[in-house]
PDB file of C-alpha atoms in Angstrom:
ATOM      1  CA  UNK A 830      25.157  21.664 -10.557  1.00 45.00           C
ATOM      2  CA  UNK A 831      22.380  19.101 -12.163  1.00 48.00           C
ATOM      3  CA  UNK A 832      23.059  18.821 -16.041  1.00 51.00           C
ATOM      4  CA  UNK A 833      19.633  20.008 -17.774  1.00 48.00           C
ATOM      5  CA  UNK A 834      19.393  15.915 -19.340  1.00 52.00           C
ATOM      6  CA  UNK A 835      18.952  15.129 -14.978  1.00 52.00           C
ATOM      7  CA  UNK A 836      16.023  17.721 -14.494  1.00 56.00           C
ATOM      8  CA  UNK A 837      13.036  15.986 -13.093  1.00 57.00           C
ATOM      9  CA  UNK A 838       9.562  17.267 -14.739  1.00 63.00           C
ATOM     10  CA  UNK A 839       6.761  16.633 -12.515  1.00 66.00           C
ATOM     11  CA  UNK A 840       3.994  17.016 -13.946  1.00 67.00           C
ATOM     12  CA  UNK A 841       0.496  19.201 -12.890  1.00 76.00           C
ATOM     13  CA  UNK A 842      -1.531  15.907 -12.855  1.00 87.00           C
ATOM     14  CA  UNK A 843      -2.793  14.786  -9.769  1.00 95.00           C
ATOM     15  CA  UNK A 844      -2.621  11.314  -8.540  1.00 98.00           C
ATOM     16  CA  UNK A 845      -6.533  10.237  -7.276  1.00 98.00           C
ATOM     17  CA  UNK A 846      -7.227   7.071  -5.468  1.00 98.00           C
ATOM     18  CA  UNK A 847     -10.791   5.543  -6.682  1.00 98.00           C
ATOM     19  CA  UNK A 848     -13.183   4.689  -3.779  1.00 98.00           C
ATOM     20  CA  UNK A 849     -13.804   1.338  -5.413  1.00 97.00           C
ATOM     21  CA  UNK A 850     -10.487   0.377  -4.772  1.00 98.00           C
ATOM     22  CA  UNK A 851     -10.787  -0.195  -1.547  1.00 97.00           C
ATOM     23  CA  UNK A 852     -13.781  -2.694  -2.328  1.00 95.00           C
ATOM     24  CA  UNK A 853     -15.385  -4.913   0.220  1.00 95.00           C
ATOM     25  CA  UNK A 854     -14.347  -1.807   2.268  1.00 96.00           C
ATOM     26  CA  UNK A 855     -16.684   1.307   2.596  1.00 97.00           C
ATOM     27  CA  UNK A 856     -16.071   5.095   0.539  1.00 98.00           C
ATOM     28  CA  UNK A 857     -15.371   6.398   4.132  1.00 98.00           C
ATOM     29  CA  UNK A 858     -12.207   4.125   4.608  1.00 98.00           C
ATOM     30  CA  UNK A 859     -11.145   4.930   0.920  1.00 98.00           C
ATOM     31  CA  UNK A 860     -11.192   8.680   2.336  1.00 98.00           C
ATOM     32  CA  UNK A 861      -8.653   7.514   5.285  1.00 98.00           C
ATOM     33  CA  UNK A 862      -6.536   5.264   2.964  1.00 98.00           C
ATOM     34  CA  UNK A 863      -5.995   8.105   0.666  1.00 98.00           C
ATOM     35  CA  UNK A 864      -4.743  10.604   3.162  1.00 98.00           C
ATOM     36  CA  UNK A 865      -2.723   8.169   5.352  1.00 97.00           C
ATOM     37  CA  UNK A 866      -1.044   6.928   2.228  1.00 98.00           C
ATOM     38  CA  UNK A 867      -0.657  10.498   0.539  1.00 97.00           C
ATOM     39  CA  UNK A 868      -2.779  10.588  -2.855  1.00 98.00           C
ATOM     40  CA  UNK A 869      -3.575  13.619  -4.059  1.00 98.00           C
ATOM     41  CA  UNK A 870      -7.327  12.883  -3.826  1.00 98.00           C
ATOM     42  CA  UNK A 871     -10.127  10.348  -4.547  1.00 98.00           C
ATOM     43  CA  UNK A 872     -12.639   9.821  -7.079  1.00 98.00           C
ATOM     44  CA  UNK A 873     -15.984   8.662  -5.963  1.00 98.00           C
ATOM     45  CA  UNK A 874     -17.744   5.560  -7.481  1.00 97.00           C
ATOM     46  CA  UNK A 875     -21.513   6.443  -7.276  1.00 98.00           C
ATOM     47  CA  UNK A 876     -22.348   2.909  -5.951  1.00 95.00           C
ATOM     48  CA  UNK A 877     -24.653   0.663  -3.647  1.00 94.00           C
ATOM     49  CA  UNK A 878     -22.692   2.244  -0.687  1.00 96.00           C
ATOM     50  CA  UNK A 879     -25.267   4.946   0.521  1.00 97.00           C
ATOM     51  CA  UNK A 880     -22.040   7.098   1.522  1.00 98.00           C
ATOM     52  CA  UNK A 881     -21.003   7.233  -1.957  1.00 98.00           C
ATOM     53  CA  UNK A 882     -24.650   8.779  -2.811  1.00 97.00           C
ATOM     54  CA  UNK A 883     -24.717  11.362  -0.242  1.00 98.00           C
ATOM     55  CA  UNK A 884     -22.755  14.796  -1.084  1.00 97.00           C
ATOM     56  CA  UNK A 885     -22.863  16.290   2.689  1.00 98.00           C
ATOM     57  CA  UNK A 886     -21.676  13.009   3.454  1.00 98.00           C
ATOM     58  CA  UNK A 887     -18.486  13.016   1.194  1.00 98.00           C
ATOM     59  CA  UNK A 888     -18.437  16.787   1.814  1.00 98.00           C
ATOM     60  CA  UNK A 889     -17.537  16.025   5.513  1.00 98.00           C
ATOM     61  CA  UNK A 890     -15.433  13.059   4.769  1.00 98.00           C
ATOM     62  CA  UNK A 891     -13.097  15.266   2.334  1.00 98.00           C
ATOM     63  CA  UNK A 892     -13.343  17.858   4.955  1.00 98.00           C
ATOM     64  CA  UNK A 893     -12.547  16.010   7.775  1.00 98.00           C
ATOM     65  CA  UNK A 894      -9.526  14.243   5.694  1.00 98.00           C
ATOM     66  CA  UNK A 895      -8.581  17.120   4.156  1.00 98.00           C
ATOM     67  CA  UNK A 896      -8.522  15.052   0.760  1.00 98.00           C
ATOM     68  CA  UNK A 897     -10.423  16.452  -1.913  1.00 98.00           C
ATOM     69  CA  UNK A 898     -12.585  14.714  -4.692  1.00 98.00           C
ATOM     70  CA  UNK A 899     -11.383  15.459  -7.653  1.00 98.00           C
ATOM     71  CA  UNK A 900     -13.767  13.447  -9.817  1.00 98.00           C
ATOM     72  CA  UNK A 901     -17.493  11.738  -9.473  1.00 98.00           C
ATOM     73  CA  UNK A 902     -17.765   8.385 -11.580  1.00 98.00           C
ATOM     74  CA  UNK A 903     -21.357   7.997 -12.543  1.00 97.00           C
ATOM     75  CA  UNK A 904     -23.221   5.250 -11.493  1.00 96.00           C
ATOM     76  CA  UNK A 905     -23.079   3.377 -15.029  1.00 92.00           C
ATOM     77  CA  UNK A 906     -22.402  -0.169 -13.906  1.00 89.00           C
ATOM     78  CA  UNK A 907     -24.907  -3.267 -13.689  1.00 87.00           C
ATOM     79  CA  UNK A 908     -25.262  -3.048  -9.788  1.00 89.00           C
ATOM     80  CA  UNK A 909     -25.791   0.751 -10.064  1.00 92.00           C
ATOM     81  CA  UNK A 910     -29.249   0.786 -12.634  1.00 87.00           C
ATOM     82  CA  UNK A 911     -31.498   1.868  -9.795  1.00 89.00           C
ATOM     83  CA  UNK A 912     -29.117   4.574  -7.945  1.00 92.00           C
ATOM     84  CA  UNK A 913     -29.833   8.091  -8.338  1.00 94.00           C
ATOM     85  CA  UNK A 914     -32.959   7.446 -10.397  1.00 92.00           C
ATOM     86  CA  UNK A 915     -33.458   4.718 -13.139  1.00 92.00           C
ATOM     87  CA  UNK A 916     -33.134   7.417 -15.787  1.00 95.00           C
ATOM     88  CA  UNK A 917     -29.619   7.495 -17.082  1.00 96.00           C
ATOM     89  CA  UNK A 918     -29.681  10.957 -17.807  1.00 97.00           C
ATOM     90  CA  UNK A 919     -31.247  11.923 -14.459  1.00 97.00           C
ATOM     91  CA  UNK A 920     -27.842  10.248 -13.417  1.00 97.00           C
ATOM     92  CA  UNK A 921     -25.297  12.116 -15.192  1.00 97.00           C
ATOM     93  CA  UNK A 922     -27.384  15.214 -13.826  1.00 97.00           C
ATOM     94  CA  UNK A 923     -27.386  14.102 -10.419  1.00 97.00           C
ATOM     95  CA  UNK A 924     -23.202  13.194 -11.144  1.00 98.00           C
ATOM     96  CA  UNK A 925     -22.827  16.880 -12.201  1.00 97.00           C
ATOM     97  CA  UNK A 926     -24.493  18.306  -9.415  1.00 98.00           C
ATOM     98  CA  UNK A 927     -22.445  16.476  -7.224  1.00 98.00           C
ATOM     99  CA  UNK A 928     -19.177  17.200  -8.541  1.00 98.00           C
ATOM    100  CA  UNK A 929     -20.015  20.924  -9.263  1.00 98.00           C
ATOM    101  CA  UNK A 930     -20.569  21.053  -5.205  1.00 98.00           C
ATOM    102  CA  UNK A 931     -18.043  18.788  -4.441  1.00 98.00           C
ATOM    103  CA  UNK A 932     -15.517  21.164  -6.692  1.00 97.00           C
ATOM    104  CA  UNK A 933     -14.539  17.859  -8.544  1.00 98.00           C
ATOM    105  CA  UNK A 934     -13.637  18.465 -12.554  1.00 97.00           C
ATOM    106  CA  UNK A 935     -14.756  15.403 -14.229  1.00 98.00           C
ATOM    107  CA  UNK A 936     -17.243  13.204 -13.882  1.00 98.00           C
ATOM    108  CA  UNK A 937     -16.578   9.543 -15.755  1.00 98.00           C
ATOM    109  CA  UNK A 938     -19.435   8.071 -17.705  1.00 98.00           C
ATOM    110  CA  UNK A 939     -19.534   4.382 -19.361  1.00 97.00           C
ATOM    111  CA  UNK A 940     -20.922   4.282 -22.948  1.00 97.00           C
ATOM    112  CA  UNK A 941     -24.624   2.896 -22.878  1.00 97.00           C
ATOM    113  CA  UNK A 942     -25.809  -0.337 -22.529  1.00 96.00           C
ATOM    114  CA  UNK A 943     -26.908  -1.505 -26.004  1.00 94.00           C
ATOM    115  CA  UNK A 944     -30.576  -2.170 -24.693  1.00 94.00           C
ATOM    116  CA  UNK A 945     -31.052   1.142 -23.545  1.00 95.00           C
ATOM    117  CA  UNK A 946     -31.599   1.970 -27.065  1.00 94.00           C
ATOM    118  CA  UNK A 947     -33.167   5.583 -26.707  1.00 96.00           C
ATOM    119  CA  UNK A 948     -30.326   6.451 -24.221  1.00 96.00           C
ATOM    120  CA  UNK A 949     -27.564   5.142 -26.818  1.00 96.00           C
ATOM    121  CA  UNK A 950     -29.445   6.897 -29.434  1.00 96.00           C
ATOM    122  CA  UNK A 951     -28.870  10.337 -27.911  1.00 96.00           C
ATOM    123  CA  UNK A 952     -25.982   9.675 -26.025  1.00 97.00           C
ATOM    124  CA  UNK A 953     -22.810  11.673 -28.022  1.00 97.00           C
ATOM    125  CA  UNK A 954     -25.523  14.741 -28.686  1.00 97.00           C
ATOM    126  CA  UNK A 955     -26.403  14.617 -25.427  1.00 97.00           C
ATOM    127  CA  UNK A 956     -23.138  14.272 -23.490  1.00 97.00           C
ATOM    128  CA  UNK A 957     -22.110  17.214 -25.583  1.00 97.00           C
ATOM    129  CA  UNK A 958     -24.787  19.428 -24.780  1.00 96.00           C
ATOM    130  CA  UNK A 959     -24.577  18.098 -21.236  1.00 96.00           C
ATOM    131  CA  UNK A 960     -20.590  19.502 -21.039  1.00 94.00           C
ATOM    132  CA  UNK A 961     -22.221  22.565 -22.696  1.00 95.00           C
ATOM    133  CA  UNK A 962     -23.731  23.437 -19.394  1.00 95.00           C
ATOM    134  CA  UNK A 963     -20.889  23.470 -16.825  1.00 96.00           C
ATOM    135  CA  UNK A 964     -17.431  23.927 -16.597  1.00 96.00           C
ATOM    136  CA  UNK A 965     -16.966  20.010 -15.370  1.00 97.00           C
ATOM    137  CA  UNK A 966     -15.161  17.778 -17.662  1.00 96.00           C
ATOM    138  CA  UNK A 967     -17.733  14.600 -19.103  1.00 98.00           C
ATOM    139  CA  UNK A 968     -15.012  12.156 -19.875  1.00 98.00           C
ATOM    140  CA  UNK A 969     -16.446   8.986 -21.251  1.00 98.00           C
ATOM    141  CA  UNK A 970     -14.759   5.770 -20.922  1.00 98.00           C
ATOM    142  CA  UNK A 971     -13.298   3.386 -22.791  1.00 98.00           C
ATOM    143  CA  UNK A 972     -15.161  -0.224 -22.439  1.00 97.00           C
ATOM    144  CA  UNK A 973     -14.665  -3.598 -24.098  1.00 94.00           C
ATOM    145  CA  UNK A 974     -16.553  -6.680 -25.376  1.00 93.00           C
ATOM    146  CA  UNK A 975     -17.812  -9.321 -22.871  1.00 91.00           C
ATOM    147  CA  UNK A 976     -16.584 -12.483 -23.619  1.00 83.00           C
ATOM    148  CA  UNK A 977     -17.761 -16.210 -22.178  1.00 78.00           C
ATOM    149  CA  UNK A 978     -15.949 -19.075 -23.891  1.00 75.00           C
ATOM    150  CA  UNK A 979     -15.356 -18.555 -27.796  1.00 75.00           C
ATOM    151  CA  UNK A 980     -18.570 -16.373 -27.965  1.00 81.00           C
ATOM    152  CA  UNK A 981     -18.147 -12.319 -27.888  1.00 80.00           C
ATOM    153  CA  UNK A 982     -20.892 -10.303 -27.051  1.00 82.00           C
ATOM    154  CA  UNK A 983     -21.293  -6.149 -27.845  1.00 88.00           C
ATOM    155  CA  UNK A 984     -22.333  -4.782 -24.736  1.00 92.00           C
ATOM    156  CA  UNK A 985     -22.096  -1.089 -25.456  1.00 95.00           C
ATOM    157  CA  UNK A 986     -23.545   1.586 -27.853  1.00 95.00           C
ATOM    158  CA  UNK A 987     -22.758   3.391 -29.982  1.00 95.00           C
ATOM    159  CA  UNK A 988     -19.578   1.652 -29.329  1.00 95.00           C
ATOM    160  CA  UNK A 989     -17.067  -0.089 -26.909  1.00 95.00           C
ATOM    161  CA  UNK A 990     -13.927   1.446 -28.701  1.00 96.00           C
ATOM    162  CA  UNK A 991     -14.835   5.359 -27.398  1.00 97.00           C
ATOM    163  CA  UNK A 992     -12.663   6.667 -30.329  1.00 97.00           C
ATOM    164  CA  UNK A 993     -14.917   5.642 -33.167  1.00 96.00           C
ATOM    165  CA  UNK A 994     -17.304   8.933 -31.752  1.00 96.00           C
ATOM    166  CA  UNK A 995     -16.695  12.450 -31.445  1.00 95.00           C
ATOM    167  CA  UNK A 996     -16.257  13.115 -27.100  1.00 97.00           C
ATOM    168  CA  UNK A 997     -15.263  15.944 -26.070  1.00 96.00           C
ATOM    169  CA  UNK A 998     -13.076  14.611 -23.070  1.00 97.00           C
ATOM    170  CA  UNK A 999     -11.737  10.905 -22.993  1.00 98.00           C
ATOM    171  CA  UNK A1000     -11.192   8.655 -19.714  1.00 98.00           C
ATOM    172  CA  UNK A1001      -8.824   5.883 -20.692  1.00 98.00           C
ATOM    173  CA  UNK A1002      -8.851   2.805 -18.614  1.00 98.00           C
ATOM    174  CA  UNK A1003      -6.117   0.622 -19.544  1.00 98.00           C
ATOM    175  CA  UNK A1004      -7.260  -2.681 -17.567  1.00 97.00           C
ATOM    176  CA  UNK A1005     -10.591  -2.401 -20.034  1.00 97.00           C
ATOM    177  CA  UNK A1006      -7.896  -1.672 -22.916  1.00 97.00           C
ATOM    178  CA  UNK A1007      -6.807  -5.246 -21.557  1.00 96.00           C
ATOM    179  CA  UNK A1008      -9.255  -6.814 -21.448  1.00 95.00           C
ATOM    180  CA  UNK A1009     -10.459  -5.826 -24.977  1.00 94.00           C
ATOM    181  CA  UNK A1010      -7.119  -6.843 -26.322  1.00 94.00           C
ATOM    182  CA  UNK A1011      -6.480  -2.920 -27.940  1.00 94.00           C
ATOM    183  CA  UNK A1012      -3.378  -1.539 -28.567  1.00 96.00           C
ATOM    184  CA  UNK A1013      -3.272   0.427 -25.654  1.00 97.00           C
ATOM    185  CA  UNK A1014      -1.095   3.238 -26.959  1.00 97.00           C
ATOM    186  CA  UNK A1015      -2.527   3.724 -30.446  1.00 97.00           C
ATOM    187  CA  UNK A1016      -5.754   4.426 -28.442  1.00 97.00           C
ATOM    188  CA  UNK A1017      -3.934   7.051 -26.447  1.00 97.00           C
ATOM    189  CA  UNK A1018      -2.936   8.147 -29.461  1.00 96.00           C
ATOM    190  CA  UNK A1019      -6.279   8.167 -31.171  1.00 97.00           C
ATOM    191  CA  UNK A1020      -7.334  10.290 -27.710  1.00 97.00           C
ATOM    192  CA  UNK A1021      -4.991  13.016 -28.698  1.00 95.00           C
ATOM    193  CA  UNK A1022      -5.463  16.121 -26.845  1.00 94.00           C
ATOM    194  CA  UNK A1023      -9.220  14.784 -25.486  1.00 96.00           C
ATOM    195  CA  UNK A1024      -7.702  12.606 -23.230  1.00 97.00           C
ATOM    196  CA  UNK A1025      -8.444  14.033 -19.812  1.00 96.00           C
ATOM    197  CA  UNK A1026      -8.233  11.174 -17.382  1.00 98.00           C
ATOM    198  CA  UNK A1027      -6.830   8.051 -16.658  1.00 98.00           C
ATOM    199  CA  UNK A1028      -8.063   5.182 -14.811  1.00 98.00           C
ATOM    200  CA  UNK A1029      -4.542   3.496 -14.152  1.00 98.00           C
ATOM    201  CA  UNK A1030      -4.618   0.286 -13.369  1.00 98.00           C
ATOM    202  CA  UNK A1031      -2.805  -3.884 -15.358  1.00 97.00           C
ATOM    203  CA  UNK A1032      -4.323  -6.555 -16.743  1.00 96.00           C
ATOM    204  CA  UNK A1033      -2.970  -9.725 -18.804  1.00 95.00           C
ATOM    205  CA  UNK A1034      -5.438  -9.725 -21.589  1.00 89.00           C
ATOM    206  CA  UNK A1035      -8.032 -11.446 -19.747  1.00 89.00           C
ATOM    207  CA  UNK A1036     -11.953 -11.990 -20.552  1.00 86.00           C
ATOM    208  CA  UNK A1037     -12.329 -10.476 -16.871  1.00 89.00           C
ATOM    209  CA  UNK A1038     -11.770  -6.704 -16.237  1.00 90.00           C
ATOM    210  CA  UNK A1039      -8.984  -7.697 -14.214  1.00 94.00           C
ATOM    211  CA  UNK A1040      -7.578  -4.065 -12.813  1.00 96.00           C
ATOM    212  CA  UNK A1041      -4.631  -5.376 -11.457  1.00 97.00           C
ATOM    213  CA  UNK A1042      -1.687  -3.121  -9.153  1.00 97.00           C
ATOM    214  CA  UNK A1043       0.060  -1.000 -12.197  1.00 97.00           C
ATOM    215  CA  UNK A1044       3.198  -3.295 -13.013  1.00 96.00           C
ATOM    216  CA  UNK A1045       1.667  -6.909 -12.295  1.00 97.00           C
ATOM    217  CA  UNK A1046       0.583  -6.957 -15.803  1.00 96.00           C
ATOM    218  CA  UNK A1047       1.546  -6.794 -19.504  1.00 96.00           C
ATOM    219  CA  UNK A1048      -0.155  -3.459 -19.805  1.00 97.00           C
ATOM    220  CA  UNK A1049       2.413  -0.281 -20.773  1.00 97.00           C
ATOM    221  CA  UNK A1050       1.599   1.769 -17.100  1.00 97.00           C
ATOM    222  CA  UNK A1051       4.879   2.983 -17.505  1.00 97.00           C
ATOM    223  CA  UNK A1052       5.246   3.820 -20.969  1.00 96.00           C
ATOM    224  CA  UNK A1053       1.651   5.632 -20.783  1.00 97.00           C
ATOM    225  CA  UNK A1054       2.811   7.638 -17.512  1.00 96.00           C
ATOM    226  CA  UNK A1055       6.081   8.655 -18.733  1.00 94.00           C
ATOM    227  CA  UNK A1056       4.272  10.054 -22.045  1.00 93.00           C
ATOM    228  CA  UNK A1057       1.937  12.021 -19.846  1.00 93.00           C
ATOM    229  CA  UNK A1058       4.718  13.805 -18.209  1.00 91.00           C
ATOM    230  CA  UNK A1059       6.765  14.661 -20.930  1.00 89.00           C
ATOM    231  CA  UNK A1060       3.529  16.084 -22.242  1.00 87.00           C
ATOM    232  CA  UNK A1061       2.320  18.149 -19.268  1.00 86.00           C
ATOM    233  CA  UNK A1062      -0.572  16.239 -19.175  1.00 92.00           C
ATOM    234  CA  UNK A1063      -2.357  18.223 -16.163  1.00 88.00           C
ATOM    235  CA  UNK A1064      -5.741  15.838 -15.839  1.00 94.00           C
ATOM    236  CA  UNK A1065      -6.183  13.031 -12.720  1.00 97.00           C
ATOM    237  CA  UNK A1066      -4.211   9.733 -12.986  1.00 98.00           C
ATOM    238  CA  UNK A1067      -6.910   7.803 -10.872  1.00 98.00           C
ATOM    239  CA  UNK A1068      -6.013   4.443  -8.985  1.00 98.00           C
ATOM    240  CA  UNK A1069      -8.547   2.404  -9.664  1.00 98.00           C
ATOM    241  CA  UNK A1070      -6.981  -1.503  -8.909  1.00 98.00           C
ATOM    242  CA  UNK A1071      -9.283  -4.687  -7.172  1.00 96.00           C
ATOM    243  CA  UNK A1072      -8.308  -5.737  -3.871  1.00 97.00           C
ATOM    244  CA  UNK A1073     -10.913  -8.147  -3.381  1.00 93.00           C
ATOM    245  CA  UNK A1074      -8.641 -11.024  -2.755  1.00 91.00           C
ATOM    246  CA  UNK A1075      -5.918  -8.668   0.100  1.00 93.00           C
ATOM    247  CA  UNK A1076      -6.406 -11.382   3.152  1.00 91.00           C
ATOM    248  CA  UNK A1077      -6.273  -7.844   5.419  1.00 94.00           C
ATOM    249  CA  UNK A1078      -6.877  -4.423   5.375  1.00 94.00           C
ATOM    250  CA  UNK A1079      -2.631  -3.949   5.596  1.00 95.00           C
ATOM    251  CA  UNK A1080      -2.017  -6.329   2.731  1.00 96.00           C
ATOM    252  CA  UNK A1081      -5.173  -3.856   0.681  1.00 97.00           C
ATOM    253  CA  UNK A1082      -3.090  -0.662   2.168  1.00 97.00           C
ATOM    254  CA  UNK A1083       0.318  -2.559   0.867  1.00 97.00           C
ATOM    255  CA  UNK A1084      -1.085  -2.541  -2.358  1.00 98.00           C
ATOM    256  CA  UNK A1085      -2.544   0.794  -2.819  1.00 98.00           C
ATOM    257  CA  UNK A1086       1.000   2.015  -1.219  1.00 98.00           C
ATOM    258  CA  UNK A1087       2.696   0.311  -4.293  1.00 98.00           C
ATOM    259  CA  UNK A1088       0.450   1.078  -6.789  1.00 98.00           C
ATOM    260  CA  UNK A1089       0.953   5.062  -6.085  1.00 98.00           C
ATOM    261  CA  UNK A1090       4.732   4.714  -5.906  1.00 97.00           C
ATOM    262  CA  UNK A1091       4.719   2.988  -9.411  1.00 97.00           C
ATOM    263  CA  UNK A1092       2.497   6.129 -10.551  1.00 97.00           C
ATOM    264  CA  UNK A1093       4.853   8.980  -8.872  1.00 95.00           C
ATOM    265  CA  UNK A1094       7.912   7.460  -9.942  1.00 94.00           C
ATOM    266  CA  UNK A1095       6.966   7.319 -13.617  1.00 95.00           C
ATOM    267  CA  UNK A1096       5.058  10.591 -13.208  1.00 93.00           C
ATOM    268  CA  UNK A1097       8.735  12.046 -12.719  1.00 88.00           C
ATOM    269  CA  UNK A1098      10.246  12.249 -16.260  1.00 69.00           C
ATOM    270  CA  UNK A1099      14.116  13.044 -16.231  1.00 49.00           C
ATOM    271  CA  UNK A1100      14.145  14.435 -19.931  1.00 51.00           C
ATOM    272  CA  UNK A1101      16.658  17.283 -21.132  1.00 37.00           C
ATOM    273  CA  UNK A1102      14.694  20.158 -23.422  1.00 38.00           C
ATOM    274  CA  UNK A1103      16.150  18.337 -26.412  1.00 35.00           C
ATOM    275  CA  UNK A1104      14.278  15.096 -25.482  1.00 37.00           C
ATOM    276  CA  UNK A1105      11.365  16.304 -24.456  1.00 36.00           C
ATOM    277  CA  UNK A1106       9.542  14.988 -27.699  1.00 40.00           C
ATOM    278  CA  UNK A1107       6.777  12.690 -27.142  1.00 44.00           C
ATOM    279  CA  UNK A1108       6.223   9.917 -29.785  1.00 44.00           C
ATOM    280  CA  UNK A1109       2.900  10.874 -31.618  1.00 47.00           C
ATOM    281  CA  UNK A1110       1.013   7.801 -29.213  1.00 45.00           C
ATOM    282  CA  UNK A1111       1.023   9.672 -25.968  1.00 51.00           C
ATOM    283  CA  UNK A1112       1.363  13.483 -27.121  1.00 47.00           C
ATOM    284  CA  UNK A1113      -1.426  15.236 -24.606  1.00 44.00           C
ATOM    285  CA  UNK A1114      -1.046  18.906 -24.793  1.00 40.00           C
ATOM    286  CA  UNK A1115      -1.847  20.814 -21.777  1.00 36.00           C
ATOM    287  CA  UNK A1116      -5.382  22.720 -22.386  1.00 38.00           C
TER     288      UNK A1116
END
């Protein structure tokens, strides 16, 4: 008989695959990937991939794969400023929708630009008032300073750090916790019980977003994964790692395979009831 201190906790989260993983590739083979390789679902980047725009598309690819989406990320990126309308809040509308058909929870939104100064202006009021409307979870993400050189410039308002303003629901990335050189755990920490998704991926500290297979980094994947479980933590853990440089579709499918088995196997906590504590930095509380 299994001594309580061996009892493995698996936690309620489920383990997503994002569609831009799978990048040069198409949102259709990020569908396939996912269900050959077992994830628990994807998350659709709204992107230049016409696929990605179209709900009865996804609708039939998650039916015909029997792989759910489980959250919509918004088109927020520099390559995405004429999808779904040029209006950012027409966007996060149109993301809603979407998910709210798609029965996805969340939908992941970037902090503004900084010269989309009436958008930044509103943005906390009106992401609240926004999550005020539906049941969906508006988890904005954590972003970072673009560097070139010795020269830093502040790309996002009201802020990179997500933190320093009152959210609702949090999506922590940790290769953009790299990148901006944060203490990845305090900012868990500073999350607290808003943290509702995770966007797990390495990185080495770089000036790029590098979002690099979990465990090829210096990032604590593990550390932040373990923490989760203990806590019941019962949001997505989304994949979200660049294999731009796989030289073939099996060495991208390698990686995706590894990067999942890194994220089950520290999903699985083996904590007795008198260790199941979690330091202060990664206490999540199940809502």
């Amino acid at each position: 008989m299994a001594e309580a201190r061996d009892v493995v906790r698996i936690p309620d989260a489920k383990v997503a695959l994002s569609t831009a993983s799978v990048y040069p590739e198409s949102t259709a083979t990020a569908f396939e990937i996912a269900a050959r390789l077992g994830y628990d679902g994807v998350e659709v980047m709204v992107w230049t991939d016409p696929v990605s725009q179209d709900i009865e598309a996804l609708r039939r690819l998650s039916d015909y794969h029997r792989i759910p989406v489980l959250a919509v990320h918004a088109p927020c990126l520099l390559i995405t400023q004429r999808v779904w309308s040029t209006d950012p809040w027409t966007k996060l509308q149109r993301a809603r929708a979407a998910a709210e058909k798609l029965g996805a929870s969340t939908v992941v939104v970037h902090p503004p630009f900084r010269w989309q100064r009436q958008y930044a202006r509103d943005f906390v009021e009106g992401i609240w008032r926004m999550a005020d409307e539906t049941d969906v979870r508006f988890a904005v993400e954590n972003m970072y300073p673009w560097r070139y050189r010795d020269r830093e410039m502040l790309a996002y308002a009201p802020d990179w750090d997500v933190t320093k303003e009152d959210y609702r629901h949090f999506t922590i990335d940790l290769s953009h916790a790299s990148t901006s050189r944060t203490d990845t755990l305090a900012m868990v920490e500073r999350m607290g019980d808003r943290l509702g998704h995770v966007h797990l991926a390495d990185g080495r500290g770089s000036a790029k977003d590098e979002h690099l297979v979990p465990g090829r980094g210096d990032q604590p994947c593990a550390e932040v994964l373990e923490g989760l479980a203990r806590s019941g933590f019962d949001g997505h853990v989304v994949i979200e790692v660049n294999t731009r440089r796989a030289m073939s579709s099996a060495e991208r499918e390698a990686d995706l395979a590894e990067a999942l088995a890194f994220t089950r196997l520290h999903l699985a906590s083996a904590s007795s009831p008198s260790s199941l504590s979690t330091p202060s930095s990664l206490r999540v509380p199940r809502r």
